[in-house]
Tab-separated table of C-alpha atoms in Angstrom:
chain	number	residue	atom	x	y	z
N	899	MET	CA	87.562	-80.270	-3.686
N	900	GLU	CA	87.422	-79.411	-6.716
N	901	LYS	CA	85.204	-76.419	-8.688
N	902	ARG	CA	82.697	-77.812	-11.195
N	903	GLY	CA	79.911	-75.769	-10.742
N	904	ALA	CA	78.739	-72.362	-11.571
N	905	SER	CA	79.612	-69.216	-9.106
N	906	PHE	CA	76.300	-69.351	-6.316
N	907	GLY	CA	76.665	-65.466	-6.289
N	908	LEU	CA	76.657	-64.547	-10.079
N	909	GLY	CA	73.470	-67.283	-9.908
N	910	VAL	CA	71.651	-65.471	-7.477
N	911	LEU	CA	72.022	-62.047	-9.351
N	912	VAL	CA	70.682	-63.671	-12.357
N	913	ALA	CA	67.780	-64.619	-10.721
N	914	LEU	CA	67.587	-61.004	-8.902
N	915	GLY	CA	67.911	-59.669	-12.625
N	916	TRP	CA	64.698	-61.926	-13.602
N	917	TYR	CA	62.626	-60.561	-10.868
N	918	ALA	CA	63.840	-56.998	-11.598
N	919	THR	CA	62.934	-57.271	-15.258
N	920	VAL	CA	59.494	-58.730	-15.034
N	921	VAL	CA	58.374	-56.386	-12.242
N	922	GLY	CA	59.758	-53.610	-14.366
N	923	ALA	CA	58.415	-55.234	-17.541
N	924	VAL	CA	54.770	-55.142	-15.835
N	925	VAL	CA	55.243	-51.351	-14.508
N	926	VAL	CA	56.051	-50.180	-17.761
N	927	GLY	CA	53.492	-52.535	-19.511
N	928	GLU	CA	50.439	-50.867	-17.504
N	929	SER	CA	51.675	-47.846	-17.306
N	930	GLY	CA	51.388	-47.582	-21.116
N	931	VAL	CA	47.770	-48.696	-21.375
N	932	PRO	CA	45.423	-45.392	-21.157
N	933	VAL	CA	42.777	-45.670	-18.541
N	934	ALA	CA	39.053	-44.032	-18.319
N	935	PRO	CA	39.254	-40.375	-16.744
N	936	ASP	CA	35.717	-41.434	-15.425
N	937	ARG	CA	36.030	-44.578	-13.512
N	938	ASP	CA	34.985	-45.265	-10.208
N	939	CYS	CA	37.854	-45.023	-7.539
N	940	SER	CA	35.410	-44.723	-4.346
N	941	ALA	CA	36.732	-48.344	-3.224
N	942	MET	CA	39.861	-48.752	-1.525
N	943	PHE	CA	42.686	-49.689	-3.807
N	944	SER	CA	40.436	-49.499	-7.010
N	945	CYS	CA	42.525	-46.839	-8.866
N	946	LEU	CA	46.293	-47.965	-7.887
N	947	SER	CA	48.869	-46.688	-10.310
N	948	PRO	CA	51.171	-49.340	-11.261
N	949	ALA	CA	54.194	-48.066	-9.385
N	950	GLU	CA	51.595	-48.209	-6.131
N	951	GLY	CA	50.700	-51.301	-6.660
N	952	VAL	CA	54.517	-52.186	-6.669
N	953	VAL	CA	54.510	-50.228	-3.204
N	954	LEU	CA	51.142	-52.478	-2.029
N	955	LEU	CA	52.475	-55.943	-3.122
N	956	LEU	CA	56.241	-55.244	-1.213
N	957	ILE	CA	54.185	-54.644	2.123
N	958	ALA	CA	51.083	-57.000	1.470
N	959	GLY	CA	52.961	-59.623	-0.082
N	960	ALA	CA	56.335	-59.619	2.005
N	961	PRO	CA	55.663	-63.063	3.224
N	962	VAL	CA	55.431	-64.561	-0.195
N	963	LEU	CA	58.533	-62.155	-1.569
N	964	PHE	CA	60.567	-63.739	1.267
N	965	GLY	CA	59.483	-67.499	0.507
N	966	LEU	CA	60.457	-66.247	-3.175
N	967	LEU	CA	63.825	-65.361	-2.057
N	968	VAL	CA	64.663	-68.220	0.115
N	969	GLY	CA	63.595	-70.301	-2.310
N	970	THR	CA	65.515	-68.883	-5.086
N	971	VAL	CA	68.834	-68.722	-2.580
N	972	VAL	CA	68.359	-72.520	-1.612
N	973	LEU	CA	67.775	-73.725	-5.479
N	974	ALA	CA	70.547	-71.931	-6.751
N	975	ALA	CA	73.163	-73.062	-3.940
N	976	LEU	CA	71.614	-76.903	-4.877
N	977	LEU	CA	71.672	-76.303	-8.756
N	978	ALA	CA	75.465	-74.189	-8.769
N	979	ARG	CA	76.752	-77.313	-7.490
N	980	TRP	CA	76.097	-79.399	-10.393
N	981	ILE	CA	75.427	-76.719	-13.596
N	982	ARG	CA	78.481	-74.668	-14.637
N	983	SER	CA	76.103	-72.078	-16.461
N	984	ALA	CA	75.913	-69.231	-13.802
N	985	ILE	CA	72.824	-67.820	-16.178
N	986	LEU	CA	70.851	-71.270	-16.203
N	987	VAL	CA	71.017	-71.620	-12.445
N	988	GLY	CA	69.845	-68.284	-11.863
N	989	THR	CA	66.879	-68.944	-14.420
N	990	LEU	CA	66.173	-71.881	-12.857
N	991	SER	CA	66.331	-71.111	-9.572
N	992	ALA	CA	63.905	-68.085	-10.563
N	993	GLY	CA	61.477	-69.928	-11.973
N	994	GLY	CA	61.483	-73.300	-9.661
N	995	SER	CA	61.432	-71.156	-6.696
N	996	LEU	CA	58.310	-69.100	-8.491
N	997	ALA	CA	56.581	-72.675	-8.633
N	998	ILE	CA	57.234	-74.062	-5.608
N	999	VAL	CA	55.700	-70.539	-4.119
N	1000	ALA	CA	52.483	-71.023	-6.411
N	1001	LEU	CA	52.264	-74.588	-5.797
N	1002	VAL	CA	52.470	-73.785	-1.776
N	1003	GLY	CA	49.965	-71.059	-2.196
N	1004	LEU	CA	47.536	-73.596	-4.000
N	1005	ALA	CA	48.023	-76.120	-0.912
N	1006	TRP	CA	47.176	-73.491	1.561
N	1007	ARG	CA	43.826	-72.247	-0.697
N	1008	ALA	CA	42.772	-75.770	-0.536
N	1009	GLY	CA	43.801	-76.720	3.146
N	1010	ARG	CA	41.466	-73.739	4.123
T	292	MET	CA	86.765	-54.896	-23.667
T	293	ARG	CA	85.686	-57.746	-25.946
T	294	ARG	CA	84.399	-59.741	-23.139
T	295	ALA	CA	82.277	-56.941	-22.008
T	296	GLY	CA	80.608	-56.406	-25.437
T	297	PHE	CA	79.960	-59.953	-25.926
T	298	GLY	CA	78.199	-59.829	-22.369
T	299	VAL	CA	76.443	-56.791	-23.079
T	300	LEU	CA	74.874	-58.533	-26.151
T	301	LEU	CA	73.904	-61.447	-24.290
T	302	VAL	CA	72.125	-59.624	-21.000
T	303	ALA	CA	70.486	-57.488	-23.429
T	304	TRP	CA	69.277	-60.587	-25.303
T	305	LEU	CA	68.462	-62.638	-21.592
T	306	TYR	CA	66.561	-59.647	-20.050
T	307	GLY	CA	65.835	-57.253	-22.687
T	308	VAL	CA	63.626	-59.734	-25.055
T	309	PRO	CA	61.615	-61.351	-22.152
T	310	PHE	CA	61.084	-57.478	-21.213
T	311	LEU	CA	59.755	-56.292	-24.259
T	312	LEU	CA	57.722	-59.450	-25.005
T	313	ILE	CA	55.590	-58.941	-21.551
T	314	VAL	CA	55.454	-55.033	-22.228
T	315	GLY	CA	53.659	-55.783	-25.411
T	316	LEU	CA	51.259	-59.010	-24.004
T	317	ILE	CA	50.125	-56.641	-21.374
T	318	ARG	CA	49.501	-53.813	-23.735
T	319	ARG	CA	48.289	-56.305	-26.239
T	320	THR	CA	45.639	-57.918	-23.570
T	321	ALA	CA	44.737	-54.707	-21.242
T	322	ASP	CA	41.625	-52.723	-22.035
T	323	PRO	CA	42.717	-49.055	-22.574
T	324	TYR	CA	40.774	-45.937	-22.615
T	325	LEU	CA	41.012	-44.307	-26.018
T	326	ALA	CA	39.061	-41.611	-27.249
T	327	THR	CA	39.664	-41.741	-31.123
T	328	ARG	CA	40.056	-44.175	-33.908
T	329	ALA	CA	43.387	-42.498	-34.561
T	330	ALA	CA	44.590	-42.840	-30.335
T	331	ALA	CA	43.226	-46.669	-30.926
T	332	THR	CA	45.142	-47.305	-34.236
T	333	ALA	CA	48.498	-45.601	-32.463
T	334	PHE	CA	48.353	-47.594	-29.796
T	335	GLY	CA	47.691	-50.938	-31.698
T	336	ALA	CA	51.090	-50.120	-33.782
T	337	ALA	CA	52.862	-48.929	-30.703
T	338	THR	CA	52.172	-52.419	-29.596
T	339	ASP	CA	53.079	-54.234	-32.617
T	340	THR	CA	56.140	-52.313	-32.747
T	341	ILE	CA	57.378	-53.375	-29.355
T	342	LEU	CA	56.439	-57.333	-29.724
T	343	VAL	CA	58.016	-57.361	-33.226
T	344	CYS	CA	60.731	-55.680	-31.686
T	345	GLY	CA	61.163	-58.593	-28.903
T	346	LEU	CA	60.489	-61.229	-31.355
T	347	VAL	CA	63.118	-59.709	-33.715
T	348	LEU	CA	65.529	-59.461	-31.107
T	349	ASN	CA	65.041	-62.637	-29.675
T	350	ALA	CA	66.514	-64.361	-32.842
T	351	ALA	CA	68.877	-61.331	-34.031
T	352	LEU	CA	70.849	-60.785	-30.869
T	353	PRO	CA	72.104	-64.330	-30.253
T	354	ALA	CA	73.033	-64.980	-33.798
T	355	ALA	CA	74.695	-61.430	-33.899
T	356	GLY	CA	76.681	-63.251	-30.961
T	357	LEU	CA	77.466	-66.018	-32.357
T	358	LEU	CA	78.627	-64.324	-35.723
T	359	LEU	CA	80.735	-61.997	-34.228
T	360	ALA	CA	81.877	-64.611	-31.566
T	361	ALA	CA	83.311	-66.749	-34.790
T	362	LEU	CA	84.854	-63.634	-36.201
T	363	VAL	CA	87.475	-63.141	-33.689
T	364	ARG	CA	87.423	-67.010	-32.853
T	365	ALA	CA	86.042	-66.416	-29.095
T	366	ASP	CA	85.166	-70.212	-28.611
T	367	GLU	CA	83.886	-69.895	-25.457
T	368	TRP	CA	81.476	-66.938	-26.634
T	369	LYS	CA	80.867	-69.241	-29.357
T	370	ARG	CA	79.387	-71.685	-26.921
T	371	ARG	CA	77.516	-69.307	-24.659
T	372	PHE	CA	75.360	-67.965	-27.776
T	373	THR	CA	74.832	-71.317	-29.233
T	374	TRP	CA	72.775	-72.015	-25.705
T	375	ALA	CA	71.390	-68.684	-25.918
T	376	LEU	CA	69.589	-69.986	-29.639
T	377	GLY	CA	68.184	-72.649	-27.705
T	378	GLY	CA	66.178	-70.353	-25.094
T	379	THR	CA	65.454	-68.134	-27.958
T	380	ALA	CA	63.912	-71.720	-29.828
T	381	LEU	CA	62.076	-72.193	-26.056
T	382	MET	CA	60.882	-68.295	-25.815
T	383	PHE	CA	58.997	-68.716	-29.912
T	384	VAL	CA	57.777	-71.880	-27.889
T	385	ALA	CA	56.221	-69.749	-25.523
T	386	VAL	CA	55.211	-67.009	-27.460
T	387	ALA	CA	52.970	-69.388	-29.668
T	388	LEU	CA	51.673	-70.994	-26.649
T	389	VAL	CA	50.056	-67.344	-25.644
T	390	ALA	CA	48.972	-66.617	-29.149
T	391	GLY	CA	47.758	-69.905	-29.560
T	392	ALA	CA	45.310	-68.972	-26.438
T	393	ALA	CA	44.221	-65.980	-27.844
T	394	THR	CA	41.591	-65.699	-29.961
T	395	ALA	CA	42.563	-62.580	-31.863
T	396	PRO	CA	45.647	-62.202	-33.666
T	397	VAL	CA	48.706	-60.987	-31.076
T	398	VAL	CA	50.089	-58.411	-33.926
T	399	GLY	CA	48.163	-56.265	-36.239
T	400	HIS	CA	45.084	-56.127	-33.512
T	401	VAL	CA	43.368	-52.343	-33.117
T	402	PRO	CA	41.778	-52.313	-30.199
T	403	ASP	CA	38.151	-50.823	-29.594
T	404	ASP	CA	37.576	-47.011	-29.427
T	405	ARG	CA	35.045	-44.755	-27.840
T	406	GLU	CA	34.436	-42.618	-30.784
T	407	PRO	CA	30.928	-42.076	-31.263
T	408	LYS	CA	29.423	-44.298	-35.009
T	409	PRO	CA	28.630	-41.269	-37.238
T	410	ARG	CA	24.676	-41.414	-37.715
T	411	VAL	CA	22.539	-40.712	-40.442
T	412	THR	CA	20.553	-37.586	-39.086
T	413	GLN	CA	18.886	-36.940	-42.466
T	414	CYS	CA	16.626	-38.861	-44.712
T	415	ILE	CA	16.408	-37.748	-48.210
T	416	PRO	CA	13.731	-39.300	-49.843
T	417	ILE	CA	14.373	-41.261	-53.193
T	418	SER	CA	11.734	-41.661	-55.478
T	419	GLY	CA	10.991	-45.284	-56.049
T	420	GLY	CA	13.087	-46.259	-53.394
T	421	ARG	CA	13.524	-45.172	-49.648
T	422	GLY	CA	10.669	-43.502	-48.212
T	423	CYS	CA	10.947	-41.178	-45.350
T	424	PRO	CA	9.359	-41.750	-41.629
T	425	GLY	CA	6.923	-38.637	-41.347
T	426	GLY	CA	6.346	-38.477	-44.907
């Protein structure tokens, strides 16, 4: 069998790079915004720092993140057969699995 | 060595530019607590710098890569940076869509501050003009 597509591992690496970039940018962006010193923090989770928000996301959003990762790996494996660029494979699989997870989430909310 | 240099340039464009643009747009759409007018101006200026850097590097990094690849006749990298320029165009379209959805300009915006506005506390009567309450 001739090798036409991109490397699957590189594609997944590029996709993981996208997740790291977006999460890192949101954390850096949010921590650069000054918050009011006298805000009401009595409710639970109302005054999370960006880093605490990431930890909460890792715990509470674990099923969604797992779905995202599975979608990314499956999409990367499929796309790597036809597309030669690992960057394109990783970018498309990250974006595609995000779209799939968003659609599943919307369908789940509509079905409840 | 040459390969590593081109790779760093491409990865810096691929991840660095979206990073800068996301950070800039979060700061731009946030509602920051800024006690003084000077702090608000500084915050707005920093946000503008981040956004402008992102937009400039978006075009400059692939263009520089393409130029360097042409200079050293690295055809493989020339091809890659030509594709990257297509990504540059997509990124500009995405930013333009965001900017079109916003009501205020994306660059050059100064957020609100909490500095109390100076009030007139003394009334000086002007003859023939303004009178003052209470005499």
